[in-house]
Amino acid sequence: DQLSIDPYELQRIRKVVIIGCGTSYHAGLVGRYLIEHLARIPVEVDVASEYRYRDPILDADTLVVGISQSGESLETITALRECVASVADGVLYTRAGPEISVASTKTHLAQVGALGMLAIYLGELKGVLYPDEASRRRQELIAMAELLRATLDRQSQWRAGIGDYLSREHFFFIGRNLLYPVAMEGALKMKELSYIAAEAYPAGELKHGPIAMLDEQAVVVALLGDDRLHEKMLGNIEEVRARGATILAVATDGDAGPDELADIVLRVPKSEALWSPLLMVLPLQVMAGWMAQARGYDLDKPRNLAKTVTVE
């Protein structure tokens, strides 16, 4: 009900463009899956600092969504000005509360949640979701708040599992579909907080080059969702294991798939697969924090970074 755009305008939308930087860009990548699945509208996602320079094709039936933690990110604002006469026709506040740390964590979750609500709303307006299905999806999303609390209560279990790997220097994050943006976010947090040159890849891309970098010193963080790509992810983990890398899997309760393949398994509660990025990102955020603490770094003030980026 905060979205002050006429529903009739949104009903005619034929394309959505999402723009953001860093963590907000990763939230947008998750949003693409949510909107395309729930509203059946094609979605493009762009890095805001690049968007205005590629001569984008827009028309009156395009919805442009700019995502920013601070609301002041210059690249995102500048990109929006390329699209609309005023900076925004409607604003959807994420209401994450203050976040002191430069590395956005709870804001990222709030952004994904807001995009989920937007996806449901667009799906309802476009007639893709019947009212009862839209209501069920909203209730699923609301219920994630309690699952998030329950997931964070597992930190002591996670710490016991990864304690021996806090000094490693080579991390690769892999995922598929909805969980590839989560892998990207995990790698970004590792870079922001612990200054480790972590990388993220779609799991299916490993054989197209990155697998050459794997050896006994590498840790591969594999995200396993309860979806149709589960078996393919297990195959990717087997490929990694054959190259001698340490495998840290993030999987849901009751998933025995990674038990014999992974060196460590961090568990999160089961949820509807569509909302799993909200849970899967938590152990990655927490792990990045532990890596930084083990090296004596300031979690709230990573070097060379500012909370709000005001230059392009």
mmCIF file of C-alpha atoms in Angstrom:
data_model
loop_
_atom_site.group_PDB
_atom_site.id
_atom_site.type_symbol
_atom_site.label_atom_id
_atom_site.label_comp_id
_atom_site.label_asym_id
_atom_site.label_seq_id
_atom_site.Cartn_x
_atom_site.Cartn_y
_atom_site.Cartn_z
ATOM 1 C CA ASP A 1 0.000 0.000 0.000
ATOM 2 C CA GLN A 2 3.053 2.317 0.021
ATOM 3 C CA LEU A 3 3.472 2.036 -3.728
ATOM 4 C CA SER A 4 1.815 5.195 -5.045
ATOM 5 C CA ILE A 5 1.761 4.127 -8.690
ATOM 6 C CA ASP A 6 -1.657 3.700 -10.292
ATOM 7 C CA PRO A 7 -2.446 -0.051 -10.500
ATOM 8 C CA TYR A 8 -3.754 0.456 -14.042
ATOM 9 C CA GLU A 9 -0.324 1.735 -15.076
ATOM 10 C CA LEU A 10 1.321 -1.332 -13.581
ATOM 11 C CA GLN A 11 -1.143 -3.663 -15.302
ATOM 12 C CA ARG A 12 0.151 -2.570 -18.697
ATOM 13 C CA ILE A 13 3.803 -3.191 -17.798
ATOM 14 C CA ARG A 14 5.506 -5.483 -20.328
ATOM 15 C CA LYS A 15 9.107 -5.274 -19.087
ATOM 16 C CA VAL A 16 10.851 -4.602 -15.785
ATOM 17 C CA VAL A 17 14.365 -3.173 -15.471
ATOM 18 C CA ILE A 18 16.107 -3.439 -12.093
ATOM 19 C CA ILE A 19 19.210 -1.359 -11.375
ATOM 20 C CA GLY A 20 21.453 -1.297 -8.312
ATOM 21 C CA CYS A 21 25.032 -1.501 -7.057
ATOM 22 C CA GLY A 22 26.837 -4.100 -4.965
ATOM 23 C CA THR A 23 24.535 -5.816 -2.489
ATOM 24 C CA SER A 24 21.503 -4.043 -3.981
ATOM 25 C CA TYR A 25 22.407 -5.434 -7.407
ATOM 26 C CA HIS A 26 22.491 -8.946 -5.943
ATOM 27 C CA ALA A 27 19.056 -8.383 -4.400
ATOM 28 C CA GLY A 28 17.891 -7.318 -7.866
ATOM 29 C CA LEU A 29 19.163 -10.565 -9.375
ATOM 30 C CA VAL A 30 17.016 -12.499 -6.895
ATOM 31 C CA GLY A 31 14.145 -10.143 -7.715
ATOM 32 C CA ARG A 32 14.421 -11.046 -11.399
ATOM 33 C CA TYR A 33 13.662 -14.696 -10.611
ATOM 34 C CA LEU A 34 10.792 -13.727 -8.307
ATOM 35 C CA ILE A 35 9.110 -11.336 -10.749
ATOM 36 C CA GLU A 36 9.515 -13.588 -13.766
ATOM 37 C CA HIS A 37 8.168 -16.575 -11.812
ATOM 38 C CA LEU A 38 5.283 -14.859 -10.025
ATOM 39 C CA ALA A 39 4.279 -12.184 -12.562
ATOM 40 C CA ARG A 40 5.586 -13.681 -15.845
ATOM 41 C CA ILE A 41 7.078 -10.342 -16.907
ATOM 42 C CA PRO A 42 10.562 -10.320 -18.514
ATOM 43 C CA VAL A 43 13.162 -8.640 -16.298
ATOM 44 C CA GLU A 44 16.577 -7.109 -17.036
ATOM 45 C CA VAL A 45 19.038 -6.447 -14.198
ATOM 46 C CA ASP A 46 21.859 -3.949 -14.645
ATOM 47 C CA VAL A 47 24.718 -2.548 -12.593
ATOM 48 C CA ALA A 48 23.636 1.063 -12.097
ATOM 49 C CA SER A 49 27.013 2.598 -12.933
ATOM 50 C CA GLU A 50 26.946 0.914 -16.366
ATOM 51 C CA TYR A 51 23.266 1.285 -17.202
ATOM 52 C CA ARG A 52 23.158 4.837 -18.534
ATOM 53 C CA TYR A 53 26.114 4.251 -20.836
ATOM 54 C CA ARG A 54 24.699 1.350 -22.816
ATOM 55 C CA ASP A 55 21.920 3.348 -24.517
ATOM 56 C CA PRO A 56 19.045 1.373 -22.934
ATOM 57 C CA ILE A 57 15.785 0.781 -24.786
ATOM 58 C CA LEU A 58 12.798 1.925 -22.741
ATOM 59 C CA ASP A 59 9.170 2.746 -23.423
ATOM 60 C CA ALA A 60 6.029 3.687 -21.519
ATOM 61 C CA ASP A 61 5.353 0.023 -20.716
ATOM 62 C CA THR A 62 8.640 -0.459 -18.843
ATOM 63 C CA LEU A 63 8.840 -0.421 -15.052
ATOM 64 C CA VAL A 64 12.274 0.652 -13.794
ATOM 65 C CA VAL A 65 13.139 -0.382 -10.226
ATOM 66 C CA GLY A 66 16.158 1.311 -8.644
ATOM 67 C CA ILE A 67 17.432 -0.328 -5.451
ATOM 68 C CA SER A 68 19.549 1.551 -2.928
ATOM 69 C CA GLN A 69 20.262 0.967 0.748
ATOM 70 C CA SER A 70 20.806 4.643 1.530
ATOM 71 C CA GLY A 71 18.576 6.110 -1.150
ATOM 72 C CA GLU A 72 21.539 8.331 -2.022
ATOM 73 C CA SER A 73 23.726 6.082 -4.209
ATOM 74 C CA LEU A 74 24.714 8.464 -6.993
ATOM 75 C CA GLU A 75 25.055 5.810 -9.707
ATOM 76 C CA THR A 76 21.538 4.516 -9.036
ATOM 77 C CA ILE A 77 19.997 8.000 -8.898
ATOM 78 C CA THR A 78 21.778 9.019 -12.095
ATOM 79 C CA ALA A 79 20.596 5.863 -13.863
ATOM 80 C CA LEU A 80 17.028 6.537 -12.753
ATOM 81 C CA ARG A 81 17.225 10.052 -14.176
ATOM 82 C CA GLU A 82 17.958 8.481 -17.539
ATOM 83 C CA CYS A 83 14.654 6.639 -17.315
ATOM 84 C CA VAL A 84 12.111 9.048 -15.834
ATOM 85 C CA ALA A 85 11.499 12.766 -15.673
ATOM 86 C CA SER A 86 11.382 12.721 -11.879
ATOM 87 C CA VAL A 87 13.669 10.424 -9.928
ATOM 88 C CA ALA A 88 10.858 8.064 -8.890
ATOM 89 C CA ASP A 89 7.097 7.848 -9.412
ATOM 90 C CA GLY A 90 6.699 5.565 -6.394
ATOM 91 C CA VAL A 91 8.849 4.541 -3.439
ATOM 92 C CA LEU A 92 8.819 1.228 -1.579
ATOM 93 C CA TYR A 93 10.737 1.652 1.679
ATOM 94 C CA THR A 94 12.604 -1.406 2.899
ATOM 95 C CA ARG A 95 12.290 -0.321 6.577
ATOM 96 C CA ALA A 96 15.328 -2.295 7.689
ATOM 97 C CA GLY A 97 16.149 0.202 10.432
ATOM 98 C CA PRO A 98 19.617 1.648 11.003
ATOM 99 C CA GLU A 99 22.554 -0.446 9.873
ATOM 100 C CA ILE A 100 25.880 0.815 11.181
ATOM 101 C CA SER A 101 28.095 -1.625 9.305
ATOM 102 C CA VAL A 102 29.256 -0.556 5.852
ATOM 103 C CA ALA A 103 28.691 -4.117 4.598
ATOM 104 C CA SER A 104 24.923 -4.332 4.202
ATOM 105 C CA THR A 105 23.384 -7.479 5.705
ATOM 106 C CA LYS A 106 19.863 -6.984 7.038
ATOM 107 C CA THR A 107 19.224 -4.368 4.344
ATOM 108 C CA HIS A 108 19.936 -7.002 1.696
ATOM 109 C CA LEU A 109 17.298 -9.263 3.263
ATOM 110 C CA ALA A 110 14.808 -6.391 3.389
ATOM 111 C CA GLN A 111 15.448 -5.585 -0.277
ATOM 112 C CA VAL A 112 14.800 -9.186 -1.322
ATOM 113 C CA GLY A 113 11.640 -9.206 0.796
ATOM 114 C CA ALA A 114 10.409 -5.965 -0.784
ATOM 115 C CA LEU A 115 11.071 -7.335 -4.272
ATOM 116 C CA GLY A 116 9.135 -10.455 -3.304
ATOM 117 C CA MET A 117 6.142 -8.353 -2.283
ATOM 118 C CA LEU A 118 6.418 -6.377 -5.524
ATOM 119 C CA ALA A 119 6.556 -9.610 -7.537
ATOM 120 C CA ILE A 120 3.409 -10.911 -5.847
ATOM 121 C CA TYR A 121 1.603 -7.606 -6.417
ATOM 122 C CA LEU A 122 2.545 -7.479 -10.097
ATOM 123 C CA GLY A 123 1.505 -11.122 -10.501
ATOM 124 C CA GLU A 124 -1.883 -10.285 -8.994
ATOM 125 C CA LEU A 125 -2.371 -7.213 -11.195
ATOM 126 C CA LYS A 126 -1.377 -9.107 -14.343
ATOM 127 C CA GLY A 127 -3.774 -11.956 -13.540
ATOM 128 C CA VAL A 128 -0.965 -14.508 -13.272
ATOM 129 C CA LEU A 129 -1.740 -15.143 -9.598
ATOM 130 C CA TYR A 130 -5.298 -15.712 -8.396
ATOM 131 C CA PRO A 131 -6.153 -13.775 -5.202
ATOM 132 C CA ASP A 132 -5.943 -16.883 -2.996
ATOM 133 C CA GLU A 133 -2.525 -17.794 -4.425
ATOM 134 C CA ALA A 134 -1.271 -14.237 -3.974
ATOM 135 C CA SER A 135 -2.484 -14.316 -0.375
ATOM 136 C CA ARG A 136 -0.728 -17.647 0.213
ATOM 137 C CA ARG A 137 2.525 -16.286 -1.219
ATOM 138 C CA ARG A 138 2.310 -13.216 1.017
ATOM 139 C CA GLN A 139 1.800 -15.402 4.067
ATOM 140 C CA GLU A 140 4.812 -17.518 3.070
ATOM 141 C CA LEU A 141 6.928 -14.395 2.868
ATOM 142 C CA ILE A 142 5.672 -13.057 6.197
ATOM 143 C CA ALA A 143 6.407 -16.444 7.819
ATOM 144 C CA MET A 144 10.035 -16.132 6.730
ATOM 145 C CA ALA A 145 10.636 -13.677 9.596
ATOM 146 C CA GLU A 146 10.355 -16.468 12.150
ATOM 147 C CA LEU A 147 12.483 -18.800 10.031
ATOM 148 C CA LEU A 148 15.163 -16.100 9.822
ATOM 149 C CA ARG A 149 15.258 -15.902 13.634
ATOM 150 C CA ALA A 150 15.478 -19.686 13.885
ATOM 151 C CA THR A 151 18.279 -19.733 11.323
ATOM 152 C CA LEU A 152 20.354 -17.166 13.202
ATOM 153 C CA ASP A 153 20.018 -19.283 16.347
ATOM 154 C CA ARG A 154 22.260 -21.867 14.634
ATOM 155 C CA GLN A 155 25.389 -19.722 14.646
ATOM 156 C CA SER A 156 27.171 -21.808 17.290
ATOM 157 C CA GLN A 157 26.636 -24.946 15.160
ATOM 158 C CA TRP A 158 28.049 -23.195 12.086
ATOM 159 C CA ARG A 159 31.055 -21.863 14.000
ATOM 160 C CA ALA A 160 31.939 -25.337 15.238
ATOM 161 C CA GLY A 161 31.840 -26.632 11.665
ATOM 162 C CA ILE A 162 34.044 -24.019 9.997
ATOM 163 C CA GLY A 163 36.492 -23.230 12.808
ATOM 164 C CA ASP A 164 39.379 -25.029 11.091
ATOM 165 C CA TYR A 165 38.921 -23.114 7.834
ATOM 166 C CA LEU A 166 38.978 -19.506 9.050
ATOM 167 C CA SER A 167 42.605 -19.088 7.966
ATOM 168 C CA ARG A 168 42.082 -20.247 4.358
ATOM 169 C CA GLU A 169 42.800 -17.721 1.620
ATOM 170 C CA HIS A 170 40.990 -19.042 -1.478
ATOM 171 C CA PHE A 171 37.190 -19.162 -1.541
ATOM 172 C CA PHE A 172 34.829 -19.919 -4.420
ATOM 173 C CA PHE A 173 31.053 -19.641 -4.089
ATOM 174 C CA ILE A 174 28.770 -21.586 -6.420
ATOM 175 C CA GLY A 175 25.006 -21.810 -6.836
ATOM 176 C CA ARG A 176 22.327 -22.231 -9.463
ATOM 177 C CA ASN A 177 19.160 -20.369 -10.375
ATOM 178 C CA LEU A 178 17.939 -18.327 -7.388
ATOM 179 C CA LEU A 179 21.003 -19.273 -5.372
ATOM 180 C CA TYR A 180 23.602 -17.947 -7.826
ATOM 181 C CA PRO A 181 22.937 -14.322 -6.727
ATOM 182 C CA VAL A 182 23.256 -15.576 -3.139
ATOM 183 C CA ALA A 183 26.687 -17.003 -4.019
ATOM 184 C CA MET A 184 27.616 -13.592 -5.455
ATOM 185 C CA GLU A 185 26.500 -11.897 -2.258
ATOM 186 C CA GLY A 186 28.504 -14.367 -0.150
ATOM 187 C CA ALA A 187 31.645 -13.663 -2.162
ATOM 188 C CA LEU A 188 31.083 -9.906 -1.896
ATOM 189 C CA LYS A 189 30.749 -10.098 1.894
ATOM 190 C CA MET A 190 33.947 -12.147 2.097
ATOM 191 C CA LYS A 191 35.780 -9.497 0.050
ATOM 192 C CA GLU A 192 34.285 -6.532 1.918
ATOM 193 C CA LEU A 193 34.976 -7.794 5.432
ATOM 194 C CA SER A 194 37.978 -10.141 5.342
ATOM 195 C CA TYR A 195 39.719 -8.824 2.176
ATOM 196 C CA ILE A 196 39.924 -12.327 0.706
ATOM 197 C CA ALA A 197 39.700 -12.419 -3.094
ATOM 198 C CA ALA A 198 36.586 -14.605 -3.120
ATOM 199 C CA GLU A 199 34.807 -15.346 -6.391
ATOM 200 C CA ALA A 200 31.319 -16.532 -7.315
ATOM 201 C CA TYR A 201 30.181 -18.564 -10.315
ATOM 202 C CA PRO A 202 27.053 -20.264 -11.593
ATOM 203 C CA ALA A 203 27.834 -23.886 -10.725
ATOM 204 C CA GLY A 204 27.388 -24.995 -14.330
ATOM 205 C CA GLU A 205 30.163 -22.613 -15.425
ATOM 206 C CA LEU A 206 32.872 -24.319 -13.378
ATOM 207 C CA LYS A 207 33.989 -26.523 -16.253
ATOM 208 C CA HIS A 208 34.270 -23.513 -18.556
ATOM 209 C CA GLY A 209 37.429 -22.208 -16.933
ATOM 210 C CA PRO A 210 37.211 -21.620 -13.158
ATOM 211 C CA ILE A 211 37.769 -25.285 -12.265
ATOM 212 C CA ALA A 212 41.403 -24.838 -13.374
ATOM 213 C CA MET A 213 41.936 -22.699 -10.255
ATOM 214 C CA LEU A 214 40.888 -25.381 -7.768
ATOM 215 C CA ASP A 215 43.431 -27.232 -5.635
ATOM 216 C CA GLU A 216 43.857 -28.456 -2.048
ATOM 217 C CA GLN A 217 44.071 -24.890 -0.734
ATOM 218 C CA ALA A 218 40.693 -23.808 -2.133
ATOM 219 C CA VAL A 219 37.401 -23.808 -0.246
ATOM 220 C CA VAL A 220 34.294 -24.109 -2.422
ATOM 221 C CA VAL A 221 31.065 -22.945 -0.801
ATOM 222 C CA ALA A 222 28.199 -24.764 -2.556
ATOM 223 C CA LEU A 223 24.578 -23.697 -2.076
ATOM 224 C CA LEU A 224 22.106 -26.588 -2.311
ATOM 225 C CA GLY A 225 18.440 -25.723 -2.590
ATOM 226 C CA ASP A 226 15.418 -28.003 -2.551
ATOM 227 C CA ASP A 227 14.648 -27.531 -6.212
ATOM 228 C CA ARG A 228 14.871 -29.229 -9.602
ATOM 229 C CA LEU A 229 18.580 -28.387 -9.836
ATOM 230 C CA HIS A 230 19.521 -30.252 -6.656
ATOM 231 C CA GLU A 231 20.935 -33.287 -8.444
ATOM 232 C CA LYS A 232 22.905 -31.129 -10.865
ATOM 233 C CA MET A 233 24.456 -29.266 -7.922
ATOM 234 C CA LEU A 234 25.499 -32.570 -6.376
ATOM 235 C CA GLY A 235 27.201 -33.409 -9.668
ATOM 236 C CA ASN A 236 29.039 -30.071 -9.560
ATOM 237 C CA ILE A 237 30.174 -30.797 -6.001
ATOM 238 C CA GLU A 238 31.547 -34.174 -7.130
ATOM 239 C CA GLU A 239 33.571 -32.403 -9.832
ATOM 240 C CA VAL A 240 35.001 -30.037 -7.225
ATOM 241 C CA ARG A 241 35.793 -32.865 -4.838
ATOM 242 C CA ALA A 242 37.742 -34.672 -7.560
ATOM 243 C CA ARG A 243 40.081 -31.650 -7.778
ATOM 244 C CA GLY A 244 40.957 -31.836 -4.077
ATOM 245 C CA ALA A 245 39.217 -28.665 -2.891
ATOM 246 C CA THR A 246 37.550 -28.437 0.519
ATOM 247 C CA ILE A 247 33.771 -28.351 0.143
ATOM 248 C CA LEU A 248 31.529 -26.346 2.455
ATOM 249 C CA ALA A 249 27.894 -27.002 1.603
ATOM 250 C CA VAL A 250 24.928 -24.928 2.738
ATOM 251 C CA ALA A 251 21.856 -27.176 2.657
ATOM 252 C CA THR A 252 18.418 -27.500 4.201
ATOM 253 C CA ASP A 253 17.454 -29.762 7.081
ATOM 254 C CA GLY A 254 16.969 -33.366 6.019
ATOM 255 C CA ASP A 255 18.942 -33.083 2.788
ATOM 256 C CA ALA A 256 21.333 -36.044 2.903
ATOM 257 C CA GLY A 257 22.739 -35.322 -0.561
ATOM 258 C CA PRO A 258 25.883 -33.438 0.517
ATOM 259 C CA ASP A 259 26.645 -35.593 3.574
ATOM 260 C CA GLU A 260 29.154 -37.876 1.828
ATOM 261 C CA LEU A 261 30.455 -35.281 -0.620
ATOM 262 C CA ALA A 262 31.084 -32.211 1.528
ATOM 263 C CA ASP A 263 33.688 -31.702 4.241
ATOM 264 C CA ILE A 264 31.305 -29.439 6.167
ATOM 265 C CA VAL A 265 27.538 -28.945 5.900
ATOM 266 C CA LEU A 266 25.880 -25.847 7.357
ATOM 267 C CA ARG A 267 22.144 -26.381 7.778
ATOM 268 C CA VAL A 268 19.263 -23.949 7.413
ATOM 269 C CA PRO A 269 15.554 -24.698 7.957
ATOM 270 C CA LYS A 270 13.417 -25.928 5.083
ATOM 271 C CA SER A 271 11.321 -23.289 3.379
ATOM 272 C CA GLU A 272 9.464 -22.700 0.154
ATOM 273 C CA ALA A 273 12.214 -22.804 -2.502
ATOM 274 C CA LEU A 274 11.194 -19.391 -3.857
ATOM 275 C CA TRP A 275 12.166 -17.695 -0.577
ATOM 276 C CA SER A 276 15.261 -19.790 0.162
ATOM 277 C CA PRO A 277 17.695 -16.956 -0.746
ATOM 278 C CA LEU A 278 16.608 -15.200 2.449
ATOM 279 C CA LEU A 279 17.842 -18.107 4.577
ATOM 280 C CA MET A 280 20.801 -19.299 2.517
ATOM 281 C CA VAL A 281 22.565 -15.939 2.648
ATOM 282 C CA LEU A 282 22.680 -15.845 6.460
ATOM 283 C CA PRO A 283 25.497 -18.374 7.050
ATOM 284 C CA LEU A 284 27.510 -16.661 4.307
ATOM 285 C CA GLN A 285 27.148 -13.253 5.958
ATOM 286 C CA VAL A 286 28.016 -14.666 9.388
ATOM 287 C CA MET A 287 30.995 -16.606 8.035
ATOM 288 C CA ALA A 288 32.423 -13.481 6.394
ATOM 289 C CA GLY A 289 32.190 -11.723 9.744
ATOM 290 C CA TRP A 290 34.039 -14.520 11.510
ATOM 291 C CA MET A 291 36.748 -14.516 8.859
ATOM 292 C CA ALA A 292 37.260 -10.784 9.432
ATOM 293 C CA GLN A 293 37.337 -11.135 13.218
ATOM 294 C CA ALA A 294 39.876 -13.954 12.990
ATOM 295 C CA ARG A 295 42.136 -11.539 11.105
ATOM 296 C CA GLY A 296 41.581 -8.672 13.534
ATOM 297 C CA TYR A 297 39.621 -6.438 11.123
ATOM 298 C CA ASP A 298 36.901 -3.922 12.021
ATOM 299 C CA LEU A 299 33.580 -5.405 10.917
ATOM 300 C CA ASP A 300 31.757 -2.073 10.864
ATOM 301 C CA LYS A 301 34.377 -0.073 9.000
ATOM 302 C CA PRO A 302 36.079 -2.067 6.224
ATOM 303 C CA ARG A 303 38.996 -0.277 4.614
ATOM 304 C CA ASN A 304 38.422 1.941 1.570
ATOM 305 C CA LEU A 305 34.616 1.660 1.786
ATOM 306 C CA ALA A 306 31.933 4.244 2.609
ATOM 307 C CA LYS A 307 28.355 3.668 3.697
ATOM 308 C CA THR A 308 26.978 5.899 0.953
ATOM 309 C CA VAL A 309 28.612 6.236 -2.467
ATOM 310 C CA THR A 310 28.193 9.836 -3.648
ATOM 311 C CA VAL A 311 30.510 9.857 -6.682
ATOM 312 C CA GLU A 312 30.054 7.944 -9.914
#
